[in-house]
Short mmCIF file of C-alpha atoms and ligand atoms in Angstrom, two decimals:
data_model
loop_
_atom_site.label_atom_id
_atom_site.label_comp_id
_atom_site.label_asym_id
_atom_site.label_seq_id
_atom_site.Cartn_x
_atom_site.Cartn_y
_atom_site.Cartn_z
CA UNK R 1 167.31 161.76 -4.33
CA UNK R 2 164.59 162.58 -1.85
CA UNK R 3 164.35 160.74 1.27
CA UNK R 4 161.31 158.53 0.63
CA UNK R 5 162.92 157.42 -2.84
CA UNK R 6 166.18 156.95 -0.92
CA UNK R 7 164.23 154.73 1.92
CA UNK R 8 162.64 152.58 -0.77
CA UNK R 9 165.68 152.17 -2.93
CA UNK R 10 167.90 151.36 0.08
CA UNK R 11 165.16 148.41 0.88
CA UNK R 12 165.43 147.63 -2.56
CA UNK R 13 168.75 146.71 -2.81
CA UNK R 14 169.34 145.38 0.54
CA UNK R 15 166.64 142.97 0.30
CA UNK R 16 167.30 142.16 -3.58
CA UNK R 17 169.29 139.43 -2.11
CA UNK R 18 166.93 137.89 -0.44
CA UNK R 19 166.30 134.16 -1.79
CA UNK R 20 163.98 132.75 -0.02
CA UNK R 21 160.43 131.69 -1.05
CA UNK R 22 159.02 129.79 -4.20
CA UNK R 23 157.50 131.58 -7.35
CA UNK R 24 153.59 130.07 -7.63
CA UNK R 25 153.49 127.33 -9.93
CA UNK R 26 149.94 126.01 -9.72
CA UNK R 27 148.41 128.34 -12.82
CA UNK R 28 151.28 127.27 -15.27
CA UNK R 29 151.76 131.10 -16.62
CA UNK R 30 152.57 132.25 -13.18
CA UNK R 31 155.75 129.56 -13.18
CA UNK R 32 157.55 131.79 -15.64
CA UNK R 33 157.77 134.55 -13.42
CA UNK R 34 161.57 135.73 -13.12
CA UNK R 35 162.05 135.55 -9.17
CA UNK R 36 164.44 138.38 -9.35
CA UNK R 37 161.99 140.66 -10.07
CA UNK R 38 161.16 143.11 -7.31
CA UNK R 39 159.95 146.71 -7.46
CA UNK R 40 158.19 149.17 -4.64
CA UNK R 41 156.13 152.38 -5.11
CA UNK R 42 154.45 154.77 -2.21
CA UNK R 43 151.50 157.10 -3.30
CA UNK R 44 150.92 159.32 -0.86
CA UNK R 45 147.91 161.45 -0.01
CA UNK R 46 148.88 164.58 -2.12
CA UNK R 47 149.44 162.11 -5.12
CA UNK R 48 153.16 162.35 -5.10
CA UNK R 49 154.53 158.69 -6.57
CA UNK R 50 157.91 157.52 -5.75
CA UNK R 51 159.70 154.15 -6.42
CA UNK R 52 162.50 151.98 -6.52
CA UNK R 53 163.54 148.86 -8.70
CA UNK R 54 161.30 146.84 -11.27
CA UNK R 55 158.36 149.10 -11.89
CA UNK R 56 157.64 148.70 -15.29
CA UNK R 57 156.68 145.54 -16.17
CA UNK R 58 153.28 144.09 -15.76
CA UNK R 59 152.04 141.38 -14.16
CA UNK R 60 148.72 139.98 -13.11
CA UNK R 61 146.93 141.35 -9.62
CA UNK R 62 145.00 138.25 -9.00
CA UNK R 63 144.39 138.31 -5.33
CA UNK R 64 144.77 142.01 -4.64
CA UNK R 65 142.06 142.53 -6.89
CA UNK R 66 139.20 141.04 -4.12
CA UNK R 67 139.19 144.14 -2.08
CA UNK R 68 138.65 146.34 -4.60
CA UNK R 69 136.01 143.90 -5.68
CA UNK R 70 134.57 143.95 -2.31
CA UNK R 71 134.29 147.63 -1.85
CA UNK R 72 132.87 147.52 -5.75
CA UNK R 73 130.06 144.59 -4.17
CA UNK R 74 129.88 146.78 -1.11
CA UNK R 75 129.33 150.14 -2.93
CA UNK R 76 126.31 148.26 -5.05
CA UNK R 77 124.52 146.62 -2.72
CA UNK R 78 125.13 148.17 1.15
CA UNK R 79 126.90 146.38 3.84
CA UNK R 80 123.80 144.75 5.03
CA UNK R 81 123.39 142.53 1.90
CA UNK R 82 127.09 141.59 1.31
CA UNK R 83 127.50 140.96 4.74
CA UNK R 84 124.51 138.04 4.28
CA UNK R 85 126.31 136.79 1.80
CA UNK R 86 129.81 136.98 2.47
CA UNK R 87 131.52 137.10 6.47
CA UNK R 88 134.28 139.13 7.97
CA UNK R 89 136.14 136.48 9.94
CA UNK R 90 139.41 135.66 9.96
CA UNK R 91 139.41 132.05 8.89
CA UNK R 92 142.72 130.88 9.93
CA UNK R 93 143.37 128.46 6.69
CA UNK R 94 144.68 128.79 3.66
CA UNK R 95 143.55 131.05 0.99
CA UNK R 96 141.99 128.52 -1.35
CA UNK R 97 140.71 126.41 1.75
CA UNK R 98 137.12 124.74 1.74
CA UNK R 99 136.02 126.35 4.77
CA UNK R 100 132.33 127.73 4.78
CA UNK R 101 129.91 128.30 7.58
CA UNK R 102 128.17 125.38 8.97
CA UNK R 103 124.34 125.30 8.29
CA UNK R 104 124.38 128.33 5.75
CA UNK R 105 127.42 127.67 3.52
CA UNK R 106 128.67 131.48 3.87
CA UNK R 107 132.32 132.09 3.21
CA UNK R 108 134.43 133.40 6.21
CA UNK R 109 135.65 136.55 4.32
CA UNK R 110 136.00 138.12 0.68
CA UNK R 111 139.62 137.71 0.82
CA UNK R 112 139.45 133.84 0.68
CA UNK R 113 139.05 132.18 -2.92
CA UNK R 114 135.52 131.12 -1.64
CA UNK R 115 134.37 134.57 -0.30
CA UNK R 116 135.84 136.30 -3.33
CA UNK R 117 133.80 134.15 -5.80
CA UNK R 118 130.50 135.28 -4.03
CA UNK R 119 132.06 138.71 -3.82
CA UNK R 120 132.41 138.45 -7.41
CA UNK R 121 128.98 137.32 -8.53
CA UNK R 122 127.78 139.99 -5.95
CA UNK R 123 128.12 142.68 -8.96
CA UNK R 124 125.08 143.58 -10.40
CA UNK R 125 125.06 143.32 -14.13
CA UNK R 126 123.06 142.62 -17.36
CA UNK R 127 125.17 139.30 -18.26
CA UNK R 128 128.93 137.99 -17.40
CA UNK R 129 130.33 140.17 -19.92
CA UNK R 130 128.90 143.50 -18.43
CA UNK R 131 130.03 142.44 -14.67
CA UNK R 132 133.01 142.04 -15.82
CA UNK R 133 133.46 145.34 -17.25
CA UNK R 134 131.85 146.91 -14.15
CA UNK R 135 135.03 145.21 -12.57
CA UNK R 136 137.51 146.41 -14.70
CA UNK R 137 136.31 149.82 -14.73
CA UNK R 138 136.20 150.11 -10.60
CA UNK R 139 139.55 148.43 -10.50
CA UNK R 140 140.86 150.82 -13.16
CA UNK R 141 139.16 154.27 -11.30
CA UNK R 142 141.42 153.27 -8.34
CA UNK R 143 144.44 152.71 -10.28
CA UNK R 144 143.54 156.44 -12.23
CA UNK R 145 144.04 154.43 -15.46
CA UNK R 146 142.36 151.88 -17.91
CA UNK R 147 143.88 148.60 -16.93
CA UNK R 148 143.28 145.51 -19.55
CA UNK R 149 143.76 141.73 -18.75
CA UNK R 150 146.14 139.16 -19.69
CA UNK R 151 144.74 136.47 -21.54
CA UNK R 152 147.54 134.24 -21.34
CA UNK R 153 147.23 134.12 -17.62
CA UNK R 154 143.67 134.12 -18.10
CA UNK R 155 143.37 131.00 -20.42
CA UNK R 156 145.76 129.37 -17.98
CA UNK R 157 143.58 129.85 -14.81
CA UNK R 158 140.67 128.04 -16.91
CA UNK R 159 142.51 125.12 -18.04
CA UNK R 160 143.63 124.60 -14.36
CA UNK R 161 141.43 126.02 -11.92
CA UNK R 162 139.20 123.19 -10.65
CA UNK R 163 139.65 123.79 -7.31
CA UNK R 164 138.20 127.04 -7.69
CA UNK R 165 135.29 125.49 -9.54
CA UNK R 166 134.84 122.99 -7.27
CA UNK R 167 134.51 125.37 -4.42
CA UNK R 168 132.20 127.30 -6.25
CA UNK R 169 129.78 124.14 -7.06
CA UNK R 170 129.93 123.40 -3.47
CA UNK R 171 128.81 126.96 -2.26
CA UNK R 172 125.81 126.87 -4.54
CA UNK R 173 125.29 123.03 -3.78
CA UNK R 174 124.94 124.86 -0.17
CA UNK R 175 122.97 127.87 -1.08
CA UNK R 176 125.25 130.27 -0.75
CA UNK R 177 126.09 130.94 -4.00
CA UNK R 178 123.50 131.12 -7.31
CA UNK R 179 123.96 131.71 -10.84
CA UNK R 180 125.79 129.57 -13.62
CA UNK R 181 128.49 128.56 -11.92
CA UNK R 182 131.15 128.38 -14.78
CA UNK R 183 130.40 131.62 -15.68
CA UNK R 184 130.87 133.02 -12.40
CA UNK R 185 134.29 131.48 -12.22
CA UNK R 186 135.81 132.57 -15.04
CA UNK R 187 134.96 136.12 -14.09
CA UNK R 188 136.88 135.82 -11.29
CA UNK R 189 140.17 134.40 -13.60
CA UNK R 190 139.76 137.08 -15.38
CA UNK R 191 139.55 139.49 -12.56
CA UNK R 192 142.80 137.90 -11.01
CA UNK R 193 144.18 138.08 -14.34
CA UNK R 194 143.74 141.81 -14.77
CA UNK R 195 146.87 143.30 -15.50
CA UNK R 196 149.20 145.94 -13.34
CA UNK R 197 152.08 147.78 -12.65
CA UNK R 198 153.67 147.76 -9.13
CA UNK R 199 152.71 151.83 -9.44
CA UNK R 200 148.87 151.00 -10.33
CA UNK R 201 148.71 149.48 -7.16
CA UNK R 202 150.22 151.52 -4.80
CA UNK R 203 147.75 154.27 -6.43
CA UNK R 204 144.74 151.88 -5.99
CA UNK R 205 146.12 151.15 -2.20
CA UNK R 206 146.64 154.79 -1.69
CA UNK R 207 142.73 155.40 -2.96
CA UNK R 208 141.55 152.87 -0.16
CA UNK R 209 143.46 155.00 2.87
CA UNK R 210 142.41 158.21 1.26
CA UNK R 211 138.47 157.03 2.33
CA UNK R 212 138.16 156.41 -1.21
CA UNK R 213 139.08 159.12 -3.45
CA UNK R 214 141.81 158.08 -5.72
CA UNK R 215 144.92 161.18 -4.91
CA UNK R 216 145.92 161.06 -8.20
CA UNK R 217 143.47 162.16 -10.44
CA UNK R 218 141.43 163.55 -7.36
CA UNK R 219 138.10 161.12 -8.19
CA UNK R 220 135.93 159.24 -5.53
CA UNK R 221 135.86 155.99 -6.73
CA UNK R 222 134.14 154.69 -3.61
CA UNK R 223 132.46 156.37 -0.27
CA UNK R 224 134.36 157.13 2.66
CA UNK R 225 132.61 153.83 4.87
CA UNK R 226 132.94 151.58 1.70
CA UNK R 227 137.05 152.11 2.02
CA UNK R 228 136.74 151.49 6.07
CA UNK R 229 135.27 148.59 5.74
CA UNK R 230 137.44 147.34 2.79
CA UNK R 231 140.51 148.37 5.29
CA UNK R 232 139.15 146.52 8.18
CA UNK R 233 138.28 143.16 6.17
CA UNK R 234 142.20 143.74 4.90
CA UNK R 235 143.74 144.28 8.47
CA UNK R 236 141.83 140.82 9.66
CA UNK R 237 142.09 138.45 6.94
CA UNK R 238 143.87 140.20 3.97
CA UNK R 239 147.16 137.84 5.11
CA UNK R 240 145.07 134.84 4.58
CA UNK R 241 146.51 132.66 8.16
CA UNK R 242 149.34 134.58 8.77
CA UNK R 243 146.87 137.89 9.09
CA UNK R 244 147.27 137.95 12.96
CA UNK R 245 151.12 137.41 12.90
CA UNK R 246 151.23 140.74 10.37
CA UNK R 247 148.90 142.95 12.21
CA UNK R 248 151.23 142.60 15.19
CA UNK R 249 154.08 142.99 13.15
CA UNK R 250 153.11 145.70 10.62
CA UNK R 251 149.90 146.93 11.95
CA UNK R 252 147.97 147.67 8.55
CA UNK R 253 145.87 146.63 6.37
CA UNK R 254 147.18 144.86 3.37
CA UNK R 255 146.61 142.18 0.77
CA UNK R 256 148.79 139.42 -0.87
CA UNK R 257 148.33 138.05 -4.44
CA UNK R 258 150.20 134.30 -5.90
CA UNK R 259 151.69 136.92 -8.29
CA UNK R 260 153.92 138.16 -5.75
CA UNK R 261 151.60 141.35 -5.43
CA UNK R 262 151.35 142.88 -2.10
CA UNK R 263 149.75 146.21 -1.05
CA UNK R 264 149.46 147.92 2.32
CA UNK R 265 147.56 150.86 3.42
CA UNK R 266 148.26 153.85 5.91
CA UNK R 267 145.36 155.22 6.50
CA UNK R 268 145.49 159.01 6.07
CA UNK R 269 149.38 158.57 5.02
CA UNK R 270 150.29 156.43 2.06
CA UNK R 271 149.27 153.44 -0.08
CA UNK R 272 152.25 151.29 -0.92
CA UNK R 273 152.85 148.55 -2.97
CA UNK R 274 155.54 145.33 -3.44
CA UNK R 275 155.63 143.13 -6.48
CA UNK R 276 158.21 140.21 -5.95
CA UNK R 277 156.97 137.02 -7.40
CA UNK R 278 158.64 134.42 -4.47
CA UNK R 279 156.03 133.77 -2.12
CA UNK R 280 156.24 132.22 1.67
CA UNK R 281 154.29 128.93 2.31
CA UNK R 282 150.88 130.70 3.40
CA UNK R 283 151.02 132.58 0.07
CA UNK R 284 152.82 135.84 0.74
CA UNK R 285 155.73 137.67 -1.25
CA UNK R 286 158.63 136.68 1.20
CA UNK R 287 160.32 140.23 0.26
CA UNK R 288 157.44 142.40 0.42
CA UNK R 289 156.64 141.00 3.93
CA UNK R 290 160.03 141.96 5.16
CA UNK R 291 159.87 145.06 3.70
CA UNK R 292 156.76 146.08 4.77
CA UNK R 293 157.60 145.22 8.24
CA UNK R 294 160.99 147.34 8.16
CA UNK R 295 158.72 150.53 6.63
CA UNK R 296 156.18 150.29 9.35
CA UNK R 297 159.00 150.18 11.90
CA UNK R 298 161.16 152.95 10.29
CA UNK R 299 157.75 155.51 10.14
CA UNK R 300 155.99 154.15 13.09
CA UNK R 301 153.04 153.18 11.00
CA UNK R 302 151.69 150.60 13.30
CA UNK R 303 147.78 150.93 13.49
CA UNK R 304 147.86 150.34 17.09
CA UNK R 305 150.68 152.88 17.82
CA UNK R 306 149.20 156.51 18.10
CA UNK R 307 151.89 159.00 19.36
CA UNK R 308 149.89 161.54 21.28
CA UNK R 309 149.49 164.48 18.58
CA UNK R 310 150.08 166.72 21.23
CA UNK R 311 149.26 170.02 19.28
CA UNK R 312 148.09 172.73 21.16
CA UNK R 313 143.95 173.09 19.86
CA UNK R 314 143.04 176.05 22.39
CA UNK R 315 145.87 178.95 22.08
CA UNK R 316 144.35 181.53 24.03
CA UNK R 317 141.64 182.34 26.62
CA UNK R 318 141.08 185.88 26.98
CA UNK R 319 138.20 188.59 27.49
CA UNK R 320 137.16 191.74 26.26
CA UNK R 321 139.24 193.71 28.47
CA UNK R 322 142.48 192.45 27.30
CA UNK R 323 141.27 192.14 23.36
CA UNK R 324 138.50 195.14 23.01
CA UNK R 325 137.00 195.04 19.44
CA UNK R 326 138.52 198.89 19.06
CA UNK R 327 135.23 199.71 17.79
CA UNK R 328 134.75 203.85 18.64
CA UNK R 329 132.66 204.02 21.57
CA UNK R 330 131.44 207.07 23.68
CA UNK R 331 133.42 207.62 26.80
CA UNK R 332 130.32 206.43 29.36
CA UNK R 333 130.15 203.25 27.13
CA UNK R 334 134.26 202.74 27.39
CA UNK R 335 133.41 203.06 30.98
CA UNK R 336 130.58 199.94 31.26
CA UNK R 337 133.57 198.08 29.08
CA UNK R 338 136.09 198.80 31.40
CA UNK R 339 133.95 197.38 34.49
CA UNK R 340 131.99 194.38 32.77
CA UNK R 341 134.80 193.91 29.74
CA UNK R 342 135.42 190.58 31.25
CA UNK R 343 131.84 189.09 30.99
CA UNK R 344 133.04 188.66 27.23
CA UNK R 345 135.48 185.57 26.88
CA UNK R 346 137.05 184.93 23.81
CA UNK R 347 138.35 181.15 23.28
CA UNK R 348 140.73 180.68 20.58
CA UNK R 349 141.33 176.91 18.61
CA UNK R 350 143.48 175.81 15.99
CA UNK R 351 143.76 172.91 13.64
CA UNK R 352 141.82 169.76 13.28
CA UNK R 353 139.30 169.12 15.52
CA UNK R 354 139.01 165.26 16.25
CA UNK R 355 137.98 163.58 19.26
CA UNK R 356 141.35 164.78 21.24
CA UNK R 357 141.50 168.52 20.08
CA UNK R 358 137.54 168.79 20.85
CA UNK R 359 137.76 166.86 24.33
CA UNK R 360 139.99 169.98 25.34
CA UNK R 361 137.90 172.68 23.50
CA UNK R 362 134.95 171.76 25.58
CA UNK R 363 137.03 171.57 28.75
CA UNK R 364 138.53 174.75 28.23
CA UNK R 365 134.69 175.71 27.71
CA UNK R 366 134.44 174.26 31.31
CA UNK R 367 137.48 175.99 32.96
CA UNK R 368 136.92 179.49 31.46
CA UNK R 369 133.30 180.47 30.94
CA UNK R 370 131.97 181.79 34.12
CA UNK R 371 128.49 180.02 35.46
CA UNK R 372 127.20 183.76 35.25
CA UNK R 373 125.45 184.35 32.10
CA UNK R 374 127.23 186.35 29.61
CA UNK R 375 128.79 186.30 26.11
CA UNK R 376 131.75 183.58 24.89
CA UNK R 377 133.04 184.49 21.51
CA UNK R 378 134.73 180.91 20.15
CA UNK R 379 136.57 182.07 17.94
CA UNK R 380 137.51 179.14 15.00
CA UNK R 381 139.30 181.00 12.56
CA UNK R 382 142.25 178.71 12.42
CA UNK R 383 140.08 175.55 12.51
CA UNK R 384 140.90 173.84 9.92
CA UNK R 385 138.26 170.74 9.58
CA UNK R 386 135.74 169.60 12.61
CA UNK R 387 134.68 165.82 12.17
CA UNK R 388 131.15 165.45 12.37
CA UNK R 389 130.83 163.29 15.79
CA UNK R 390 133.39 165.96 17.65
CA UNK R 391 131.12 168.62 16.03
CA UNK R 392 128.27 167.61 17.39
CA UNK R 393 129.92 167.32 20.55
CA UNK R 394 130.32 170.48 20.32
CA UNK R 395 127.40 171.68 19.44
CA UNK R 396 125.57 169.96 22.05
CA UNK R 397 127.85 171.96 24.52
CA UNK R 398 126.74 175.12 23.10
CA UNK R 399 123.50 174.29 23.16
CA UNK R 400 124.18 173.70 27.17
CA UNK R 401 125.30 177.25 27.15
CA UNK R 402 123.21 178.83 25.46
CA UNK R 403 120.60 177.25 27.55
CA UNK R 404 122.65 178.77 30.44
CA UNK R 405 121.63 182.26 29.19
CA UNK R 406 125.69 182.61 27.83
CA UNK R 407 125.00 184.60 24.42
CA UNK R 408 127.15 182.90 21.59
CA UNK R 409 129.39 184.14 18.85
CA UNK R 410 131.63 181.99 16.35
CA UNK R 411 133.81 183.28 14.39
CA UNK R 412 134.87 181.08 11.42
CA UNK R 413 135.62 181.53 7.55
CA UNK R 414 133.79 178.74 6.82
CA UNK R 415 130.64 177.80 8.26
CA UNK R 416 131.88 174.68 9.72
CA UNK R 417 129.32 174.06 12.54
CA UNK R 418 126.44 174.67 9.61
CA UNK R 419 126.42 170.39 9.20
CA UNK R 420 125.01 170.22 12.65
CA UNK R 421 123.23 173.06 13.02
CA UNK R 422 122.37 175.98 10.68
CA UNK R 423 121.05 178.19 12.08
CA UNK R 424 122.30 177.01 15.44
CA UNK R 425 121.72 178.74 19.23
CA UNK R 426 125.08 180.97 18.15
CA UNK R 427 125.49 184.58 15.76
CA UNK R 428 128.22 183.22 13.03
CA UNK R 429 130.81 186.37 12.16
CA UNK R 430 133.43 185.78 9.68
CA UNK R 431 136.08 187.62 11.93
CA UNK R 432 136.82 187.65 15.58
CA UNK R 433 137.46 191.19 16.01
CA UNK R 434 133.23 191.37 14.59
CA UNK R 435 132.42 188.90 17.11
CA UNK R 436 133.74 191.07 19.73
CA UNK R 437 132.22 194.04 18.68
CA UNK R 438 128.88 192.53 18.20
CA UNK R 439 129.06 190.78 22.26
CA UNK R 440 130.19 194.19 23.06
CA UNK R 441 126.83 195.67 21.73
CA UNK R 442 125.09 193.44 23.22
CA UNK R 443 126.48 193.83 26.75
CA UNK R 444 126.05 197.37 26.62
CA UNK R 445 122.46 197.07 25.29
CA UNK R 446 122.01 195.34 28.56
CA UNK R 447 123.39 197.61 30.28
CA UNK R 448 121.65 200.27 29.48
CA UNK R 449 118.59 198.32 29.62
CA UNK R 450 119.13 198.03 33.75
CA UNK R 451 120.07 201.68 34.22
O1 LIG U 501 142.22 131.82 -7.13
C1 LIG U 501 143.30 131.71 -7.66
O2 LIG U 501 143.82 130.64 -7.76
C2 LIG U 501 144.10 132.89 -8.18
N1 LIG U 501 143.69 133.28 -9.45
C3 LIG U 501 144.18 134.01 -7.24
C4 LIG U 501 144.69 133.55 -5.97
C5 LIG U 501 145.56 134.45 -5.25
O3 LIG U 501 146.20 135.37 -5.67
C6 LIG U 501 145.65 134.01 -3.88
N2 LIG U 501 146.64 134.71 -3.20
N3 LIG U 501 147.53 134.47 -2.55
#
């Protein structure tokens, strides 16, 4: 068994035993649930699934559906307009609480009953039947399969929902919510009432910290800033009012359903999921709490906690006269090499250039490149991916340079400063040993020019 299998199944059967909590019993269907049940899958960013205990059997994602809703509202009609509609606070009370805004009647968040229902009606669409397709089909692109709903459940939540409803007649009583209420509602049930495996959602958590592009079947479902906003609205108030207690704990985004859903997202690692039906008093699966908090202990996932990558981004720092280009050259130019060779310095990176790895690229720019004009080869070969705020970082640097009278050469397979710059104050080569060549032309061009 592999070791992240092994982790989960070990969790798994420790924490079977755990008896605490109550199964949800306010939508009748929900009270059937069998509170044994309890199954975990991790999707991580390559795709790879794994798994342990009850996976197969469906059940209903109701609340874990509203920030996939969110980033569906969010993807249709820009930050700007949902964020009119619907806040991003943390509001402390329970998930179907009658809390909304003084004076404007705006939810606190779309991960409370009241913000979800605006969320919901946020969808543009022909009629009710239509936005509810639109719904299925963006909650189904992040689980990388057609998901369908369970009318049962469904037909349950409408007989016994009025709390809902009444929330919803008091938002538009307030303004902040239009269209036939009813309607609106039961598009919501039967959102919550979509149905999933534990697997489905791991998937559609893993698709949120992937910035949005579902690792399984390799499709964007949403932009990159669509899934950072759904994460951030999840780390605040995705616990309903136990959502500060878990960020200290477990440090990441997540979202509870009554169903005993739970999902939690690593940003850049894994999406994980939980489905044990016995919830804690503010809502949450009691097992999938304590097993989320053991994980993020385990792996270090804490948001907060950022072990100093400390990879080495600039390997070497040399000049011409230690790494000549070996291009043939006459025996009076070997001699202007020899003497000005080190007028040419080569810097060397590696990896993934973020904030960190750039901050020392531009020092080492700094430390090594004499005030002198001359020639700096940077030589990215092994770069593997420059984000674009570091890149334009440095490219504002070698625009400093270059204003210095420093003649520039990059050498990169791909052209990765082109985003900020194309052509930019610098000679692209597709090899280092090019680069060289080419500053040593051009330093012997000058020299001869001052003979
Ligand atoms: O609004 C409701 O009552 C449900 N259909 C969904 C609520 C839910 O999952 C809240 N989560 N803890």
């Amino acid at each position: 068994m592999d070791p992240v299998t092994a982790s989960l199944v070990e969790i798994h059967d420790r924490l079977g035993a755990v008896a605490d909590g109550e199964v949800a019993d306010y939508i009748p269907q929900l009270a059937s649930a069998d509170a044994r049940t309890f199954g975990l899958a991790l999707v991580s960013m390559s795709g790879h699934c794994y798994s342990a205990g009850d996976t197969d059997g469906p059940f209903t994602i109701q609340s874990v559906s509203k920030p996939f809703v969110y980033a569906l509202a969010l993807s249709e009609l820009g930050p700007a307009e949902v964020s009119r509609r619907v806040g991003a606070e943390p509001s402390g009370e329970a998930f179907n609480a009658i809390s909304l805004e003084p004076g404007t009647g705006r939810p606190a968040n779309p991960m409370v009953n009241a913000g979800a229902i605006v969320t919901t009606s946020l969808v543009p669409a022909a009629d009710p039947q239509d936005r509810f397709e639109r719904i299925r089909a963006c909650l189904s692109a992040f689980a990388g399969r057609s998901l369908d709903v369970d009318e049962d459940v469904y037909r349950s939540e409408v007989d016994t929902g009025d709390r809902n409803r009444a929330l919803a007649y008091l938002m538009r009583g307030a303004g902040s919510l239009s269209g036939d209420v009813d309607e609106t509602v039961r598009t919501y049930f039967r959102q919550c009432s979509i149905r999933v495996r534990v697997g489905d959602l791991a998937v559609m958590a893993a698709t949120l910290a992937n910035g949005g592009v579902n690792p399984v079947t390799g499709d964007r479902v949403i932009a990159e800033p669509v899934a950072v906003r759904a994460l951030a609205v999840m780390a605040t108030c995705g616990m309903y009012d136990t959502a500060g207690e878990w960020l200290l704990r477990v440090g990441l985004p997540a979202k509870s359903g009554v169903s005993g859903g739970l999902i939690a997202c690593s940003p850049a690692r894994f999406g994980i999921a939980v489905h044990s039906p016995p919830l804690d008093r503010a809502g949450n699966p009691v097992r999938g709490v304590i097993a989320l908090t053991e994980l993020s202990q385990r792996f270090a996932l804490h948001l907060m906690h950022q072990p100093g990558r400390h990879t080495a981004t600039v390997t070497d720092v040399t000049t011409a006269l230690d790494h000549p280009s070996y291009r043939a050259r006459t025996p009076g130019q070997r001699a202007v090499l020899d003497r000005e060779g080190h007028r040419i310095v080569v810097i060397r990176a590696q990896g993934m250039l973020e904030f960190t790895e750039t901050e020392h690229l531009l020092h080492a720019l700094r430390e090594f490149v004499p005030d002198a004009p001359g020639w700096i080869v940077l030589d990215l070969d092994r770069v593997t991916r420059i984000a674009v705020g570091p890149a334009a970082m440095l490219g504002a640097a070698l625009a400093d340079l270059a204003t210095a009278r420093h003649e520039l050469a990059i050498a990169a397979r791909e052209p990765l400063l082109d985003p900020i710059a194309d052509p930019g104050p610098w000679t692209p080569f597709r090899s280092c040993a090019e680069a060289v060549a080419w500053c040593e032309d051009r330093l012997l061009a000058v020299a001869r020019s001052s003979e």
